[in-house]
Amino acid sequence: MTVEATLSPDRNSEDNLRARALDAVRGEALLTILESDEPLRTADVARSVAERLDLELGEEELGGLAQIVRMVLDSDPLFSQANRQWDLALRMGRAEGDRRKPVERALMDFIDLVGHPTYPHPIAVLAAAVYGRQADYYESMLDRLVEADRHFFDVSGGLIGPSRWLLDITAGDLEDVEWDNFEDDTQLRALREVARGLDAGDPAGYARAIVEKAGVADNIALQFLIWSKFSDLAPAEIFRRLYRDAGLALERGPVWVVGSEREQVLDTVRRMTRETEELTELVAATAPAEEEEIGILAPTAVRVSDDDLDQVYEYMTDEVRSYRATELCQQALEAFPGSRTYAGVHESLISRLKEDPRFVWVGAERFRLDGSIPPEVEALPEGLTFDERAYRVDEEGETERVLDVQDWKFNLDEQVQHYLVQDIGDDSSPRPTSTPTSLVTSPPLHHYVAGTLYLRNSDRGFFPAQPDVVQVTLNVGENRFDVWVNNRLGLVFGLKEWYEANLPWVGGRLTFGRGEQPDEYQLSYGGDTEPLMDIPLERLQQLLALRAEAESAAISMSDLVQRLLKDRPEGAHFVTLFTELNIVRRSRRAQLASALSAQRYFTQNPQEPGIWHYDEKRAQKTKGKKKGGPRRPMREMYEEDEDEEFEYE
């Protein structure tokens, strides 16, 4: 595995030195975590990294190194944390291993990831996390492979390396070996030029001289130059001599540098511990991309584990309320915005919360514990149901009935379609063809009392349509409060306190707009009223008194409409009449339309469509006809009456 540099081509530039320093920290942090049987605190990982790099740091510098370690681990999808303790994301159940690759090849890739020869145990631990068997199994496999000189070779003192780090001399002939090892001989030609004229007294000295002059040397190219001078040495032996030489150091790639360059890298680590605020962007730039974690993580690299969900559940039991996934990520799982894995953790958490029956989704990224949605927002409030009782219209015991639409007079079939008379259980407004961007409405008295707002068919889609019960936030000036949207009922709950503090009993005109967040909305009210629903307080008191009388005396619908219109000699718009009627008795549109159509004394001037009047003279004539002869269908009475004042439509 070759790591391509994306920073300045000058290897000793400040950015490149910092990138190499971060790479050294990352490799030793990985080994530290692999060699631990349990998650480690950031400070513990940092202390181990300092020891592995032979860095003598004061407490303040150790604190700075701990910050660097946290940034490095947080930027790499291979790692994850819980309760401020770090481990492999694989072992924490937050990622899945990529098992498509043969195990032997994956083991070689794992050593490439570390960047230098290592002991079998940590590599076996990583293999166990990916492939699922016990680490002992893979450790024994590595021992056998090293002993058989297959894929791996022994470096020194139990340290092993992948055989692909060695020059392939199978062909034997110098030219053939060069051909077999270098598809692109650019680096070899450059190194040959550097080596020209250098003394080849002994392999390690020759290598050191080349590296000192070159600054950095590709591992295979350097081995080829040495083998071309000392062909009696096997490539594994050449590598061992280079690795044991105190004047050389191996860096990830693999590439060779002189010891003084390695000291530069370590000095850079020391300096970085005092400059941690400047490292955020560099850490992100040098973090391995997910595709570089070869043979380790499956494409879906981040997921929330069962243990994580248990932790979230415990956090949510502290207080019965709704929680946003962003809060749960940060407070329960300690995954913070800006970290490399945050987006994956956030997405996975939302998905898993929706699947787990212990939690209930209440819209956007809000969740509650199952059973904690207030029961009052899932049922129809008292006062919103219709009065379905049959009332007598005459002494003979005949009850009023709802007429067919074709028997309605004038243009009532159009008047009942007015936006303001659509209500819960009695709504024929069309569904919108596009998502509404705003909502302007006026709640009638029964919704004011219940603290609800009805979302007409034509309003649907303004608030989220899923799930059935959604919690959203309303911003009113500098104030904020949460309300509930029940999509099954088409009702918004939780407005009572705000209504009572701001609105008149009837007629307040509200405007809703979208907020900056998907679950936030703007609510504005500037004191405006809806003219067709504006009921003055004095009139409201009269209507409430009539309501009590109508309930006790069982007044019929026709008589109620007659009394409402008698109080308005100038006439009343259908919407106004319907609003007043529903203050007196909860009624459907068709009930009012039928009452208006059933009596000749309810009239409408064609020049004022939608404005209804009560005709006292016609009412008296109607009463006289009722006393005289047999009852006739109402339409016949309209057609035969020569005194018809208004044209029947």
XYZ file of C-alpha atoms in Angstrom:
649
model
C 0.000 0.000 0.000
C 1.512 3.317 -1.053
C 0.422 6.547 0.604
C 0.479 9.403 -1.882
C 1.445 12.797 -0.488
C -0.977 15.592 -1.255
C 0.966 18.398 0.405
C 4.019 20.386 -0.668
C 6.572 18.441 -2.757
C 9.256 19.813 -0.418
C 9.518 16.990 2.095
C 11.009 19.235 4.752
C 8.497 22.046 4.348
C 6.601 22.844 7.524
C 3.357 21.344 6.228
C 5.063 18.131 5.160
C 6.919 17.823 8.453
C 3.625 18.219 10.290
C 1.943 15.677 8.025
C 4.737 13.177 8.693
C 4.497 13.902 12.422
C 0.751 13.287 12.398
C 1.313 10.065 10.478
C 3.762 8.886 13.156
C 1.233 9.731 15.892
C -1.558 7.950 14.013
C 0.467 4.742 13.558
C 1.536 4.520 17.205
C -1.981 5.370 18.417
C -3.302 2.503 16.293
C -0.810 0.058 17.814
C -1.645 1.284 21.310
C -5.340 0.636 20.813
C -4.747 -2.728 19.140
C -2.602 -3.898 22.060
C -5.194 -2.921 24.670
C -7.949 -5.281 25.776
C -10.293 -2.409 26.599
C -11.082 1.136 25.382
C -8.549 3.769 26.408
C -8.847 7.365 27.496
C -7.287 9.927 25.202
C -4.655 10.770 27.813
C -3.646 7.106 28.083
C -3.270 6.801 24.310
C -1.190 9.995 24.242
C 1.102 8.764 27.014
C 1.684 5.491 25.150
C 2.388 7.349 21.870
C 4.984 9.499 23.659
C 6.703 6.392 25.030
C 6.703 4.607 21.667
C 8.234 7.640 19.954
C 10.761 8.145 22.796
C 9.429 11.631 23.451
C 10.157 13.161 26.828
C 7.274 15.571 27.383
C 6.175 17.677 30.313
C 2.601 17.537 31.609
C 1.570 20.543 29.533
C 3.095 19.015 26.405
C 1.388 15.696 27.173
C -1.885 17.589 27.347
C -1.161 19.066 23.933
C -0.297 15.627 22.558
C -3.585 14.325 23.946
C -5.419 16.988 21.925
C -3.505 15.936 18.808
C -4.326 12.284 19.448
C -8.011 13.119 19.885
C -8.079 15.039 16.582
C -6.223 12.253 14.762
C -8.508 9.511 16.079
C -11.619 11.586 15.530
C -10.679 12.197 11.908
C -10.194 8.503 11.119
C -13.249 6.220 10.556
C -11.227 3.312 11.908
C -11.694 4.643 15.452
C -14.642 5.602 17.596
C -15.280 6.670 21.176
C -17.807 6.234 23.946
C -17.632 7.774 27.404
C -14.438 9.544 26.308
C -12.695 6.234 25.685
C -11.336 5.198 22.296
C -11.363 1.856 20.534
C -11.636 0.409 17.052
C -14.988 1.333 15.533
C -15.195 -2.354 14.569
C -14.929 -3.538 18.177
C -17.466 -0.941 19.321
C -19.985 -2.173 16.769
C -19.976 1.148 14.881
C -18.487 -0.208 11.679
C -18.406 -3.466 9.760
C -15.356 -5.178 8.383
C -14.670 -5.655 4.702
C -14.354 -9.431 4.328
C -14.156 -9.519 0.544
C -10.350 -9.656 0.528
C -8.306 -12.850 1.201
C -7.059 -12.889 4.793
C -3.339 -13.125 3.857
C -3.573 -10.025 1.689
C -5.538 -8.162 4.357
C -2.872 -8.963 6.952
C -0.245 -7.410 4.713
C -2.412 -4.332 4.272
C -2.753 -4.025 8.047
C 1.025 -3.804 8.473
C 1.092 -1.209 5.690
C -1.416 0.749 7.746
C 0.924 0.770 10.746
C 3.765 1.872 8.488
C 6.652 -0.125 9.961
C 7.437 -3.710 11.052
C 5.309 -4.833 13.966
C 4.563 -7.827 16.138
C 1.941 -10.375 15.051
C -0.421 -9.812 17.985
C -1.801 -6.335 17.162
C -2.173 -7.309 13.511
C -4.068 -10.431 14.609
C -6.343 -8.291 16.798
C -7.238 -6.109 13.820
C -7.870 -9.188 11.674
C -10.136 -10.620 14.375
C -12.149 -7.393 14.436
C -12.637 -7.586 10.660
C -13.111 -11.309 10.067
C -14.699 -12.370 13.326
C -12.472 -15.172 14.677
C -10.354 -15.010 17.808
C -7.080 -13.101 17.589
C -5.107 -16.240 18.544
C -6.206 -17.865 15.289
C -4.693 -15.102 13.152
C -1.591 -14.845 15.314
C -0.905 -18.538 14.709
C -1.566 -18.013 11.007
C 1.010 -15.201 10.903
C 3.586 -17.346 12.699
C 3.114 -20.120 10.130
C 3.310 -17.731 7.199
C 6.531 -16.161 8.501
C 8.072 -19.568 9.163
C 7.168 -20.736 5.636
C 8.520 -17.452 4.191
C 5.178 -16.903 2.531
C 3.801 -13.365 2.259
C 5.726 -12.280 5.384
C 9.301 -12.252 6.649
C 10.969 -11.943 10.017
C 12.609 -8.550 10.486
C 14.109 -8.604 13.959
C 13.201 -9.813 17.431
C 9.736 -11.044 16.468
C 8.894 -8.010 14.315
C 7.486 -8.967 10.941
C 6.929 -7.241 7.599
C 5.058 -8.109 4.398
C 7.139 -9.727 1.673
C 6.043 -7.066 -0.793
C 8.405 -4.717 1.060
C 11.250 -6.808 -0.362
C 12.920 -6.696 -3.757
C 11.808 -9.575 -5.989
C 14.954 -11.264 -7.290
C 13.269 -14.384 -8.693
C 14.463 -13.604 -12.226
C 18.114 -13.580 -11.078
C 19.474 -11.413 -13.903
C 19.959 -7.746 -12.979
C 18.023 -6.392 -15.965
C 15.192 -8.876 -15.481
C 14.998 -8.038 -11.781
C 14.757 -4.358 -12.649
C 12.051 -5.125 -15.176
C 10.077 -7.203 -12.656
C 10.170 -4.579 -9.886
C 9.732 -1.259 -11.658
C 6.863 -0.581 -14.021
C 7.773 3.090 -13.591
C 11.512 3.554 -13.072
C 11.328 7.297 -12.312
C 12.321 6.937 -8.662
C 14.999 4.360 -9.476
C 16.613 6.590 -12.092
C 16.600 9.545 -9.689
C 18.179 7.457 -6.947
C 20.804 6.055 -9.351
C 21.834 9.591 -10.172
C 22.178 10.344 -6.451
C 24.256 7.176 -5.882
C 26.634 7.896 -8.724
C 30.195 8.053 -7.345
C 29.294 7.044 -3.767
C 31.489 4.492 -1.956
C 29.823 1.075 -1.665
C 31.992 -0.170 1.212
C 29.231 -1.977 3.112
C 25.478 -2.284 2.491
C 24.267 -0.157 5.416
C 26.903 2.549 4.888
C 26.156 2.674 1.178
C 22.433 2.962 1.874
C 22.994 5.666 4.483
C 25.117 7.694 2.047
C 22.436 7.460 -0.642
C 19.641 8.453 1.733
C 21.645 11.341 3.219
C 22.242 12.745 -0.246
C 18.705 12.069 -1.511
C 16.846 13.111 1.653
C 14.363 10.287 1.166
C 14.649 6.967 -0.687
C 11.975 4.631 -1.957
C 12.329 1.288 -0.167
C 12.410 -1.024 -3.229
C 14.604 1.325 -5.281
C 17.139 1.531 -2.441
C 17.177 -2.254 -2.029
C 17.781 -2.674 -5.785
C 20.822 -0.357 -5.731
C 22.271 -2.220 -2.738
C 21.544 -5.663 -4.216
C 23.143 -4.603 -7.501
C 26.381 -4.036 -5.500
C 25.952 -6.891 -2.981
C 24.111 -9.583 -4.919
C 25.090 -12.231 -2.394
C 22.667 -10.697 0.116
C 19.038 -11.732 0.104
C 16.568 -8.822 0.034
C 15.263 -9.801 3.518
C 18.798 -9.513 4.896
C 19.307 -6.149 3.173
C 16.088 -4.906 4.797
C 17.158 -6.196 8.239
C 20.525 -4.407 8.008
C 18.856 -1.164 7.004
C 16.267 -1.473 9.791
C 18.920 -2.153 12.458
C 21.100 0.766 11.351
C 20.755 3.631 13.843
C 21.471 6.145 11.101
C 18.373 5.191 9.106
C 14.666 5.251 9.841
C 11.694 3.751 8.028
C 8.622 5.890 7.453
C 5.270 4.931 6.088
C 5.255 4.388 2.351
C 7.589 2.640 3.001
C 10.473 5.061 2.492
C 13.841 5.455 4.164
C 15.168 8.627 5.760
C 18.280 9.366 7.774
C 18.083 9.550 11.552
C 18.414 13.329 11.578
C 15.266 13.609 9.459
C 13.463 11.342 11.860
C 14.521 13.635 14.681
C 13.079 16.540 12.723
C 9.743 14.731 12.636
C 9.858 14.063 16.381
C 10.812 17.671 17.071
C 7.808 18.667 14.990
C 5.588 16.493 17.203
C 6.987 18.286 20.277
C 6.380 21.677 18.693
C 2.861 20.723 17.638
C 1.913 19.919 21.227
C 2.199 23.659 21.878
C 0.361 24.702 18.701
C -2.718 22.489 18.683
C -5.141 25.245 17.649
C -3.447 25.472 14.254
C -3.803 21.779 13.445
C -7.508 21.259 12.790
C -7.390 21.775 9.025
C -4.102 19.909 8.620
C -5.426 16.869 10.516
C -8.464 16.793 8.235
C -6.244 17.130 5.138
C -3.941 14.296 6.135
C -6.595 11.911 7.462
C -6.903 8.716 5.414
C -9.870 8.568 3.098
C -12.265 5.718 3.699
C -11.121 3.940 0.567
C -7.542 4.027 1.901
C -8.519 1.854 4.867
C -7.810 -1.090 2.575
C -9.175 -4.418 3.721
C -10.584 -3.023 6.958
C -13.884 -1.179 6.750
C -16.841 -2.113 4.611
C -18.327 0.725 2.532
C -20.895 1.456 5.254
C -18.131 2.386 7.637
C -19.986 4.013 10.516
C -22.970 2.666 12.364
C -24.429 2.947 15.835
C -24.125 -0.255 17.859
C -26.582 -1.938 20.226
C -24.503 -0.696 23.152
C -24.739 2.832 21.765
C -28.526 2.556 21.598
C -28.646 1.355 25.215
C -26.553 4.358 26.165
C -28.919 6.689 24.307
C -31.903 5.059 26.028
C -30.368 5.610 29.461
C -29.659 9.239 28.622
C -33.257 9.824 27.506
C -34.758 8.317 30.663
C -33.379 11.200 32.729
C -36.083 13.566 31.458
C -39.341 12.921 29.633
C -39.109 15.171 26.572
C -38.153 15.133 22.915
C -34.484 14.857 21.974
C -32.819 15.855 18.743
C -30.394 13.376 17.195
C -27.699 16.073 17.240
C -28.004 16.325 21.017
C -27.951 12.550 21.443
C -24.838 12.268 19.247
C -22.964 14.822 21.312
C -24.218 14.189 24.841
C -24.814 10.439 24.799
C -22.348 9.216 22.160
C -19.806 12.071 22.300
C -19.692 12.452 18.534
C -19.320 16.114 17.695
C -19.976 18.159 14.535
C -16.810 18.692 12.564
C -15.425 15.248 13.292
C -14.996 12.919 10.354
C -17.380 10.277 11.679
C -20.067 12.624 12.958
C -22.195 12.582 9.802
C -22.121 8.782 9.696
C -22.925 8.435 13.402
C -25.743 10.974 13.078
C -27.275 9.218 10.064
C -26.898 5.777 11.608
C -28.385 6.906 14.919
C -31.508 8.270 13.237
C -31.936 5.044 11.264
C -31.497 2.813 14.313
C -33.770 4.923 16.540
C -36.547 4.552 13.959
C -36.096 0.774 13.978
C -35.975 0.304 17.764
C -39.417 -0.045 19.445
C -38.147 1.699 22.578
C -38.123 4.988 20.696
C -40.698 6.917 18.706
C -39.910 9.333 15.905
C -41.702 12.686 16.186
C -40.467 14.344 13.015
C -37.230 15.681 11.507
C -34.506 14.401 13.839
C -36.589 14.442 17.052
C -37.233 11.329 19.100
C -38.956 10.392 22.346
C -39.197 7.258 24.426
C -42.098 5.059 23.404
C -45.293 5.891 25.280
C -44.224 9.423 26.162
C -46.188 11.360 23.536
C -48.815 13.382 25.457
C -52.095 11.444 25.078
C -54.118 14.631 24.552
C -52.438 15.229 21.168
C -53.588 11.865 19.836
C -57.334 12.289 20.464
C -60.015 14.669 19.221
C -60.502 17.379 21.857
C -63.890 17.974 23.448
C -65.793 20.713 21.685
C -64.637 19.895 18.160
C -67.258 17.211 17.453
C -70.467 18.102 15.649
C -73.923 18.209 17.199
C -75.570 15.328 15.351
C -78.902 15.412 17.222
C -82.174 15.720 15.267
C -84.219 18.796 16.217
C -87.991 19.234 15.678
C -89.038 21.875 13.174
C -92.791 21.930 13.900
C -95.446 20.844 16.366
C -96.160 17.745 14.335
C -92.777 16.323 15.327
C -91.111 16.570 11.934
C -87.317 16.867 12.259
C -85.041 18.900 10.049
C -83.002 17.056 7.508
C -79.965 17.610 5.322
C -81.009 18.231 1.747
C -79.283 16.903 -1.316
C -76.967 19.404 -2.961
C -79.256 19.671 -6.006
C -81.987 20.978 -3.688
C -79.842 23.826 -2.380
C -80.840 27.264 -3.611
C -78.859 30.116 -5.010
C -75.121 29.250 -5.233
C -74.696 27.512 -1.882
C -72.777 24.692 -3.531
C -70.036 27.256 -4.199
C -70.328 29.084 -0.902
C -69.670 25.941 1.117
C -66.276 25.654 -0.624
C -64.941 28.833 0.993
C -61.578 28.210 2.670
C -62.694 29.600 6.049
C -65.619 27.182 6.509
C -63.574 23.997 6.012
C -63.111 22.250 9.348
C -62.162 18.943 10.889
C -64.465 16.198 9.677
C -66.114 18.551 7.175
C -63.497 19.569 4.628
C -63.741 19.470 0.843
C -60.823 21.784 0.047
C -58.469 20.392 -2.626
C -55.050 19.000 -1.811
C -52.245 21.318 -2.987
C -50.318 20.408 -6.112
C -47.109 21.816 -4.587
C -45.843 22.239 -1.037
C -47.289 25.403 0.538
C -44.638 27.923 1.589
C -46.891 29.832 3.976
C -50.174 29.457 5.805
C -52.663 32.253 6.584
C -55.648 31.276 8.718
C -58.055 32.352 11.445
C -59.107 29.916 14.182
C -62.837 29.831 15.080
C -63.935 29.862 18.719
C -64.002 26.091 19.229
C -60.354 25.845 18.142
C -59.430 28.859 20.284
C -60.919 27.119 23.349
C -59.227 23.799 22.540
C -55.904 25.489 21.738
C -55.833 23.812 18.329
C -55.512 24.797 14.692
C -57.124 22.804 11.909
C -54.975 22.087 8.859
C -57.337 22.035 5.909
C -56.707 19.683 3.005
C -55.307 22.655 1.104
C -52.839 23.311 3.968
C -51.413 19.800 4.012
C -47.712 19.594 3.293
C -46.887 22.880 4.989
C -45.949 20.950 8.130
C -44.141 17.586 7.773
C -46.510 14.859 6.569
C -44.611 12.107 8.395
C -44.830 10.636 10.978
C -48.439 10.642 12.220
C -47.528 12.844 15.202
C -44.873 15.517 14.646
C -43.332 17.989 17.063
C -42.264 21.337 15.631
C -41.017 24.615 17.070
C -42.766 27.931 16.491
C -40.725 31.121 16.614
C -42.732 34.197 17.568
C -40.395 37.168 17.669
C -37.742 36.265 20.220
C -39.942 33.610 21.852
C -40.066 29.925 20.970
C -42.404 27.129 21.922
C -43.131 23.618 20.729
C -46.428 22.394 19.308
C -47.673 19.030 18.077
C -49.014 18.281 14.605
C -51.333 15.282 14.359
C -51.399 14.397 10.659
C -54.157 11.836 11.114
C -56.542 14.399 12.617
C -55.116 17.396 10.766
C -54.759 19.319 14.020
C -52.010 21.405 15.577
C -52.033 21.100 19.381
C -50.419 23.283 22.024
C -51.541 26.785 21.035
C -53.949 27.511 23.920
C -51.566 29.511 26.087
C -50.397 31.590 23.151
C -53.961 32.128 21.916
C -55.097 33.392 25.323
C -52.130 35.751 25.606
C -52.379 37.229 22.107
C -55.594 36.623 20.151
C -59.187 37.817 20.343
C -61.650 35.007 20.965
C -62.640 34.902 17.306
C -61.186 36.328 14.135
C -57.450 36.659 14.844
C -55.550 36.351 11.587
C -52.348 34.272 11.813
C -49.513 33.810 9.358
C -47.147 30.851 9.448
C -43.881 30.762 7.493
C -40.937 28.417 7.318
C -37.990 28.729 9.698
C -34.294 28.137 9.187
C -34.486 24.514 10.357
C -36.733 21.793 8.863
C -38.713 21.495 12.119
C -38.971 25.226 12.871
C -41.608 27.709 11.698
C -42.316 31.407 12.067
C -45.647 32.454 13.589
C -46.644 36.080 13.232
C -49.684 38.032 14.376
C -49.835 41.796 14.014
C -53.287 42.360 15.513
C -55.084 41.854 12.184
C -58.471 40.163 12.080
C -60.234 38.202 9.382
C -63.143 40.500 8.339
C -65.562 37.642 7.678
C -64.879 36.143 11.127
C -64.492 39.309 13.187
C -67.024 38.951 16.021
C -67.043 41.889 18.477
C -67.030 41.002 22.160
C -70.583 42.299 22.722
C -71.885 40.153 19.886
C -69.906 37.173 21.163
C -71.622 37.476 24.536
C -75.019 37.463 22.823
C -74.084 34.348 20.890
C -72.898 32.543 24.012
C -76.195 33.388 25.708
C -78.046 32.001 22.680
C -75.870 28.908 22.888
C -77.065 28.200 26.405
C -80.698 28.811 25.391
C -80.396 26.615 22.300
C -79.029 23.768 24.381
C -81.767 23.927 27.014
C -84.677 24.586 24.631
C -83.495 22.336 21.749
C -83.946 25.116 19.217
C -83.995 23.915 15.621
C -81.369 24.872 13.065
C -83.824 27.002 11.047
C -84.844 28.963 14.122
C -81.186 29.492 15.097
C -80.343 30.799 11.628
C -83.450 33.010 11.703
C -82.408 34.551 15.023
C -78.841 35.086 13.836
C -79.974 36.860 10.654
C -82.657 38.945 12.414
C -79.818 40.492 14.415
C -78.133 41.491 11.153
C -80.601 43.499 9.070
C -77.774 44.404 6.686
C -77.300 40.703 6.000
C -74.447 38.330 6.752
C -71.886 36.642 4.570
C -72.134 32.857 4.516
C -68.741 32.632 6.285
C -69.855 35.070 9.002
C -73.141 33.257 9.461
C -71.346 29.920 9.656
C -68.893 31.342 12.204
C -71.687 32.614 14.449
C -73.674 29.392 14.078
C -70.671 27.355 15.213
C -70.323 29.511 18.296
C -73.929 28.630 19.157
C -73.824 24.997 18.004
C -71.141 22.913 16.249
C -72.599 22.409 12.791
C -71.601 21.173 9.376
C -71.670 23.265 6.210
C -74.389 21.103 4.703
C -76.626 21.631 7.752
C -76.483 25.404 7.315
C -76.935 25.142 3.544
C -79.971 22.904 4.035
C -81.535 25.252 6.578
C -81.054 28.222 4.267
C -82.548 26.273 1.338
C -85.519 24.887 3.254
C -87.047 28.258 4.130
C -88.343 30.921 1.730
C -87.580 33.704 4.142
C -83.799 33.165 3.876
C -82.929 35.200 0.815
C -79.976 36.396 -1.186
C -79.701 39.361 -3.532
C -78.062 38.333 -6.826
C -76.168 41.605 -6.694
C -74.607 40.516 -3.388
C -73.733 36.842 -3.802
C -72.990 35.112 -0.525
C -74.817 37.738 1.615
C -77.849 36.243 3.380
C -80.938 38.067 4.723
C -83.971 37.234 6.791
C -87.230 38.413 5.149
C -89.811 39.073 7.886
C -92.737 39.549 5.474
C -92.013 36.316 3.670
C -91.724 34.525 6.999
C -95.222 35.678 7.945
C -96.651 34.522 4.610
C -94.966 31.174 5.016
C -96.569 30.708 8.407
C -99.979 31.529 6.942
C -99.625 29.016 4.158
C -98.613 26.363 6.611
C -101.844 26.891 8.598
C -104.076 26.806 5.499
C -103.556 23.987 3.023
C -101.397 20.945 2.564
C -97.591 21.214 2.578
C -95.972 21.425 -0.840
C -92.336 20.867 -1.891
C -90.258 23.982 -1.294
C -89.169 24.318 -4.935
C -92.873 24.441 -6.032
C -93.462 27.246 -3.583
C -90.592 29.226 -5.104
C -91.843 28.648 -8.626
C -95.511 29.519 -7.964
C -94.981 32.540 -5.746
C -95.746 35.686 -7.771
C -94.275 37.906 -5.077
C -90.789 36.447 -5.419
C -88.541 39.415 -4.669
C -85.188 37.850 -5.494
C -84.478 35.748 -8.527
C -84.039 32.060 -7.745
C -80.824 30.680 -9.160
